[in-house]
Short mmCIF file of C-alpha atoms in Angstrom, two decimals:
data_model
loop_
_atom_site.label_atom_id
_atom_site.label_comp_id
_atom_site.label_asym_id
_atom_site.label_seq_id
_atom_site.Cartn_x
_atom_site.Cartn_y
_atom_site.Cartn_z
CA MET I 4 0.08 0.15 -0.02
CA SER I 5 1.23 3.41 -0.99
CA THR I 6 0.30 6.75 0.75
CA ALA I 7 2.85 8.67 -1.53
CA MET I 8 0.31 11.24 -2.45
CA PRO I 9 -1.00 12.99 0.87
CA PHE I 10 -4.59 13.51 1.10
CA ASP I 11 -5.88 17.00 1.97
CA ALA I 12 -8.76 16.46 4.39
CA GLY I 13 -9.21 20.02 4.78
CA THR I 14 -9.86 21.46 8.33
CA THR I 15 -12.87 19.83 9.17
CA LEU I 16 -13.40 16.58 7.42
CA LEU I 17 -11.57 14.33 10.02
CA SER I 18 -13.49 15.95 12.92
CA ASP I 19 -16.70 15.71 11.09
CA VAL I 20 -16.07 12.00 10.45
CA THR I 21 -15.01 11.52 14.07
CA ALA I 22 -18.09 13.08 15.34
CA ALA I 23 -20.38 11.00 13.06
CA VAL I 24 -18.62 7.77 14.03
CA LYS I 25 -18.67 8.64 17.69
CA THR I 26 -22.52 9.24 17.59
CA ALA I 27 -23.02 5.96 15.79
CA GLY I 28 -21.03 4.29 18.46
CA ARG I 29 -23.38 5.35 21.14
CA THR I 30 -26.03 3.73 19.16
CA LEU I 31 -24.15 0.49 19.17
CA ARG I 32 -22.91 0.75 22.97
CA ASP I 33 -26.60 1.11 23.86
CA ARG I 34 -27.51 -2.16 22.08
CA HIS I 35 -24.82 -3.98 23.68
CA THR I 36 -25.55 -6.63 26.45
CA ALA I 37 -23.22 -8.74 28.74
CA HIS I 38 -25.07 -11.82 27.42
CA ALA I 39 -25.35 -13.64 24.03
CA ARG I 40 -28.37 -12.84 21.98
CA GLY I 41 -29.96 -15.32 19.82
CA VAL I 42 -29.79 -19.25 19.82
CA SER I 43 -30.54 -20.43 16.28
CA LEU I 44 -28.67 -19.29 13.28
CA ASP I 45 -31.64 -17.09 12.14
CA GLU I 46 -31.83 -15.53 15.47
CA VAL I 47 -27.96 -14.53 15.49
CA VAL I 48 -28.20 -13.21 11.96
CA ALA I 49 -31.21 -11.21 12.74
CA GLU I 50 -29.36 -9.47 15.67
CA ILE I 51 -26.51 -8.85 13.50
CA HIS I 52 -28.68 -7.15 10.87
CA ALA I 53 -30.57 -5.17 13.56
CA ASN I 54 -27.31 -3.81 14.79
CA ASP I 55 -26.18 -2.82 11.36
CA ASP I 56 -29.44 -1.05 10.42
CA ALA I 57 -29.59 0.78 13.73
CA VAL I 58 -25.90 2.14 13.00
CA LEU I 59 -26.32 3.10 9.40
CA ASP I 60 -29.49 4.96 10.10
CA VAL I 61 -27.38 7.46 12.17
CA LEU I 62 -23.95 7.19 10.09
CA ARG I 63 -24.79 7.17 6.42
CA GLU I 64 -26.09 10.66 5.73
CA PRO I 65 -23.69 12.51 7.91
CA LEU I 66 -20.61 10.93 6.09
CA LEU I 67 -22.01 11.55 2.67
CA ARG I 68 -22.76 15.07 3.57
CA ALA I 69 -19.31 15.57 5.09
CA ARG I 70 -17.81 14.78 1.79
CA GLN I 71 -19.64 16.03 -1.31
CA GLY I 72 -19.68 13.72 -4.30
CA SER I 73 -18.51 10.81 -2.39
CA ARG I 74 -20.36 7.50 -2.73
CA TRP I 75 -21.34 4.51 -0.56
CA ALA I 76 -20.15 1.01 -0.82
CA GLU I 77 -23.21 -0.79 -0.02
CA ASP I 78 -22.26 -4.34 0.78
CA GLU I 79 -19.80 -4.62 3.79
CA LEU I 80 -18.80 -8.08 3.06
CA ALA I 81 -17.87 -7.26 -0.72
CA GLY I 82 -14.31 -7.40 -1.96
CA GLY I 83 -12.42 -6.27 -4.88
CA ALA I 84 -11.54 -2.85 -6.68
CA LEU I 85 -14.03 -0.13 -6.52
CA PRO I 86 -14.82 2.33 -9.44
CA SER I 87 -12.65 5.34 -9.55
CA GLY I 88 -13.51 8.14 -7.28
CA GLU I 89 -14.28 8.60 -3.53
CA TRP I 90 -16.07 5.93 -1.61
CA TRP I 91 -17.05 5.47 1.85
CA VAL I 92 -16.28 1.91 3.17
CA VAL I 93 -18.05 1.46 6.44
CA ASP I 94 -18.52 -1.33 9.00
CA PRO I 95 -21.30 -0.16 11.25
CA ALA I 96 -20.41 -2.98 13.85
CA GLU I 97 -17.01 -4.43 13.00
CA GLY I 98 -16.93 -7.60 15.22
CA ASN I 99 -20.77 -7.78 15.06
CA ILE I 100 -20.57 -11.34 15.83
CA ASN I 101 -18.70 -10.55 19.03
CA HIS I 102 -21.21 -7.74 19.87
CA VAL I 103 -24.14 -10.09 19.66
CA HIS I 104 -22.48 -12.74 21.74
CA GLY I 105 -21.82 -10.25 24.59
CA MET I 106 -18.08 -9.87 24.04
CA GLU I 107 -16.22 -6.65 23.79
CA ASP I 108 -14.07 -6.69 20.65
CA TRP I 109 -16.23 -4.46 18.30
CA ALA I 110 -16.06 -1.17 16.80
CA VAL I 111 -17.55 1.43 14.34
CA THR I 112 -15.55 2.15 11.40
CA ALA I 113 -15.68 4.62 8.49
CA THR I 114 -12.85 4.91 5.83
CA LEU I 115 -12.83 7.28 2.84
CA VAL I 116 -11.31 5.36 -0.13
CA ARG I 117 -10.04 7.33 -3.10
CA ASP I 118 -9.22 5.35 -6.27
CA ASN I 119 -8.89 2.09 -4.40
CA GLN I 120 -6.54 3.53 -1.62
CA PRO I 121 -7.87 4.40 1.86
CA VAL I 122 -7.02 8.00 2.46
CA LEU I 123 -8.92 8.80 5.76
CA THR I 124 -10.30 6.51 8.47
CA VAL I 125 -11.83 6.56 11.96
CA VAL I 126 -12.14 3.52 14.26
CA HIS I 127 -14.04 4.17 17.42
CA LEU I 128 -14.33 1.62 20.32
CA PRO I 129 -17.46 2.66 22.07
CA LEU I 130 -16.73 0.64 25.29
CA THR I 131 -13.39 2.08 25.91
CA GLY I 132 -13.90 5.57 24.36
CA ASP I 133 -10.76 5.15 22.35
CA THR I 134 -10.74 6.61 18.83
CA TYR I 135 -7.90 5.59 16.16
CA THR I 136 -7.55 8.04 13.07
CA ALA I 137 -5.43 8.25 10.18
CA VAL I 138 -5.03 10.46 7.15
CA ALA I 139 -2.88 9.57 4.25
CA GLY I 140 0.43 11.48 4.63
CA GLY I 141 -0.63 12.86 7.97
CA GLY I 142 0.20 10.04 10.38
CA ALA I 143 -2.06 7.72 12.60
CA ARG I 144 -3.31 8.32 16.09
CA LEU I 145 -4.97 6.86 18.99
CA ASN I 146 -7.06 9.87 20.54
CA ASP I 147 -4.22 12.60 20.51
CA ARG I 148 -1.37 10.19 20.75
CA PRO I 149 0.85 9.41 17.53
CA LEU I 150 1.02 5.65 16.80
CA LYS I 151 4.19 3.74 15.73
CA VAL I 152 4.63 0.08 14.74
CA SER I 153 6.70 -2.30 16.55
CA ALA I 154 10.54 -2.05 16.07
CA LYS I 155 11.07 -5.74 16.19
CA THR I 156 13.39 -7.52 13.67
CA ASP I 157 13.00 -11.10 14.64
CA LEU I 158 9.98 -13.08 13.47
CA GLY I 159 10.87 -15.54 16.21
CA ALA I 160 9.91 -12.94 18.75
CA ALA I 161 6.77 -11.78 17.02
CA LEU I 162 3.23 -11.59 18.03
CA THR I 163 1.25 -12.27 14.99
CA GLY I 164 -2.22 -12.86 14.11
CA THR I 165 -4.86 -13.83 11.21
CA GLY I 166 -8.58 -14.68 11.21
CA GLN I 167 -11.65 -15.59 9.07
CA ALA I 168 -12.89 -12.70 6.91
CA LYS I 169 -16.61 -13.77 6.57
CA PRO I 170 -18.75 -16.84 7.28
CA GLY I 171 -19.04 -19.41 4.61
CA GLU I 172 -15.77 -18.97 2.77
CA ASP I 173 -14.70 -21.77 0.57
CA GLU I 174 -12.98 -24.93 2.00
CA ARG I 175 -9.59 -23.95 0.38
CA THR I 176 -9.51 -20.80 2.14
CA PHE I 177 -10.12 -22.30 5.46
CA ARG I 178 -7.33 -24.79 4.87
CA ARG I 179 -4.96 -21.97 4.09
CA ILE I 180 -5.91 -20.33 7.15
CA GLY I 181 -5.14 -23.44 9.10
CA ASP I 182 -1.69 -24.06 7.04
CA SER I 183 -0.64 -20.41 7.71
CA VAL I 184 -1.40 -20.50 11.43
CA THR I 185 0.63 -23.78 11.64
CA ALA I 186 3.55 -22.18 9.54
CA MET I 187 3.58 -19.09 11.72
CA LEU I 188 3.51 -20.89 15.05
CA ILE I 189 6.74 -22.75 13.80
CA ASN I 190 8.42 -19.56 12.80
CA GLY I 191 6.99 -17.04 15.13
CA LEU I 192 6.29 -16.78 18.85
CA VAL I 193 2.63 -16.48 19.21
CA VAL I 194 -0.40 -16.29 16.81
CA ARG I 195 -3.70 -14.95 17.57
CA VAL I 196 -6.67 -16.20 15.50
CA SER I 197 -9.66 -14.04 15.99
CA VAL I 198 -12.21 -11.65 14.59
CA PRO I 199 -12.61 -9.02 13.42
CA ALA I 200 -9.45 -7.94 11.37
CA THR I 201 -9.73 -4.28 12.37
CA MET I 202 -9.41 -5.17 16.22
CA GLN I 203 -6.11 -6.88 15.43
CA LEU I 204 -4.84 -4.29 12.98
CA ILE I 205 -5.25 -1.49 15.52
CA HIS I 206 -2.65 -3.49 17.85
CA VAL I 207 -0.28 -3.77 14.69
CA ALA I 208 -0.48 0.10 14.35
CA ALA I 209 0.04 0.61 17.98
CA GLY I 210 3.12 -1.71 18.15
CA ARG I 211 1.32 -4.25 20.39
CA MET I 212 1.39 -6.83 17.78
CA ASP I 213 3.91 -7.23 14.86
CA ALA I 214 1.94 -8.46 12.01
CA PHE I 215 -1.49 -9.60 10.73
CA TRP I 216 -2.43 -11.47 7.57
CA GLN I 217 -5.66 -12.44 5.85
CA PHE I 218 -6.52 -14.67 2.76
CA SER I 219 -9.28 -12.28 1.87
CA ASP I 220 -10.33 -9.20 0.04
CA VAL I 221 -13.15 -8.19 2.09
CA ARG I 222 -12.78 -4.30 1.95
CA SER I 223 -14.57 -3.19 5.08
CA GLY I 224 -12.33 -5.34 7.41
CA LEU I 225 -9.07 -4.18 5.97
CA VAL I 226 -9.12 -0.59 4.68
CA ALA I 227 -9.09 1.04 8.11
CA GLY I 228 -6.29 -1.07 9.63
CA ALA I 229 -4.31 -0.80 6.27
CA LEU I 230 -4.25 2.91 6.51
CA LEU I 231 -3.51 2.92 10.35
CA VAL I 232 -0.71 0.60 10.06
CA SER I 233 0.99 2.21 6.96
CA GLU I 234 0.64 5.80 8.44
CA ALA I 235 2.26 4.30 11.73
CA GLY I 236 5.14 3.22 9.66
CA GLY I 237 4.15 -0.38 8.93
CA THR I 238 4.45 -2.18 5.62
CA VAL I 239 1.17 -3.30 3.91
CA THR I 240 1.37 -5.65 0.92
CA ASP I 241 -0.52 -8.54 -0.57
CA LEU I 242 1.14 -11.93 -0.15
CA THR I 243 3.33 -11.72 -3.23
CA GLY I 244 4.85 -8.55 -1.66
CA GLU I 245 3.08 -6.12 -4.08
CA PRO I 246 1.70 -2.78 -2.51
CA TRP I 247 -1.91 -3.61 -1.22
CA ASN I 248 -5.08 -1.98 -2.55
CA THR I 249 -8.75 -2.91 -2.50
CA GLY I 250 -8.23 -4.91 -5.52
CA SER I 251 -5.73 -7.32 -3.83
CA ARG I 252 -6.82 -10.78 -3.18
CA ASP I 253 -5.00 -11.20 0.13
CA PHE I 254 -3.27 -8.99 2.65
CA LEU I 255 -0.37 -8.71 5.10
CA ALA I 256 0.34 -5.67 7.39
CA ALA I 257 3.46 -5.80 9.40
CA ALA I 258 6.43 -4.02 11.27
CA PRO I 259 8.93 -3.39 8.52
CA GLY I 260 11.64 -5.32 10.38
CA ILE I 261 9.64 -8.56 10.13
CA HIS I 262 7.56 -8.01 7.14
CA GLY I 263 9.98 -9.87 4.77
CA ALA I 264 10.31 -12.91 7.06
CA ALA I 265 6.56 -13.07 7.20
CA LEU I 266 6.21 -12.85 3.67
CA LYS I 267 8.63 -15.72 3.12
CA VAL I 268 6.56 -17.87 5.61
CA LEU I 269 3.16 -16.91 4.07
CA SER I 270 3.54 -16.51 0.27
CA PRO I 271 4.05 -20.25 -0.55
CA ILE I 272 0.67 -21.04 1.26
CA ALA I 273 -1.01 -18.02 -0.67
#
C-alpha cells in the first residue's frame, strides 16, 4: 500500500467523520448486552442485521454530507476494486458477531477510499472511548497520541495474528488459514486467531502486535487497518509482496523489520 500522495482532508473533514462515528458508536453501545443474544442461526443473523441497520441509520447521511461527491459502498462483505472516485467503506459494527455474543471486541469504522486506496479513517471503540484515526500522509493516532509500529526485527519474537474474514468462505481458504497458522506457529512466537480484522490491526498500528495477515479481499475489514498501519510506519502488501489496494486478493500488514520474514513464510501458502 502506498500513501505517497498526501490527502488534503481540509480543516473539518476528519473532525466531522470522527463526530459521526462516535455518535453511531453510542447507538451500538446502547444495544450491547453482557449476554449472548440469539440461539438459532436465524436469530443470530437477525441480531447482526438489527445492529447494522440501527447504526447505518445515524451514520450514512452525515458521512455523505461531510464529503460532497462521495459515494457509498453498499455491501460491507464485498471485496475487489471499486470504481474510480471517492467511496465510503463502512463497517457499522466491526466485530458484530462479538457484539451479539456479549463480548467486547467490536467497533464502528468509517474509511474514505479514493481510487482504491484508503485516505482517511476513523475507528471508534465505544466501550473504551478510544478513537483511532489516520489520514494519508498525515500519520496515525490513538486519541491525541501518535502511533508507531513495532521495532522488532526477529520473527521468532513476534506476536502475529490472522482470522476468518466472513462466514461461508470456501474450504480452500479455510485450509490456507490453518496451514498459515501452523507455519507461523513454527516460525513466530505466538499467533492470535480471532475476529474482526480491524481489532487486530489497531494493535499492529500501535506496536502491540507485529503482523496480521488474511486470505481475503473483504474491503470493510481491511481498509481502516491498512491505513492505520501504513501511517504508523508499517508495511502493507499482498502476499506476493506487491503494494496492497482494495483490488488485492490477500493481505499482510507488518512491522517493517519482520515483514520480509513473514512474507517468506506466508507466500508459499497463498
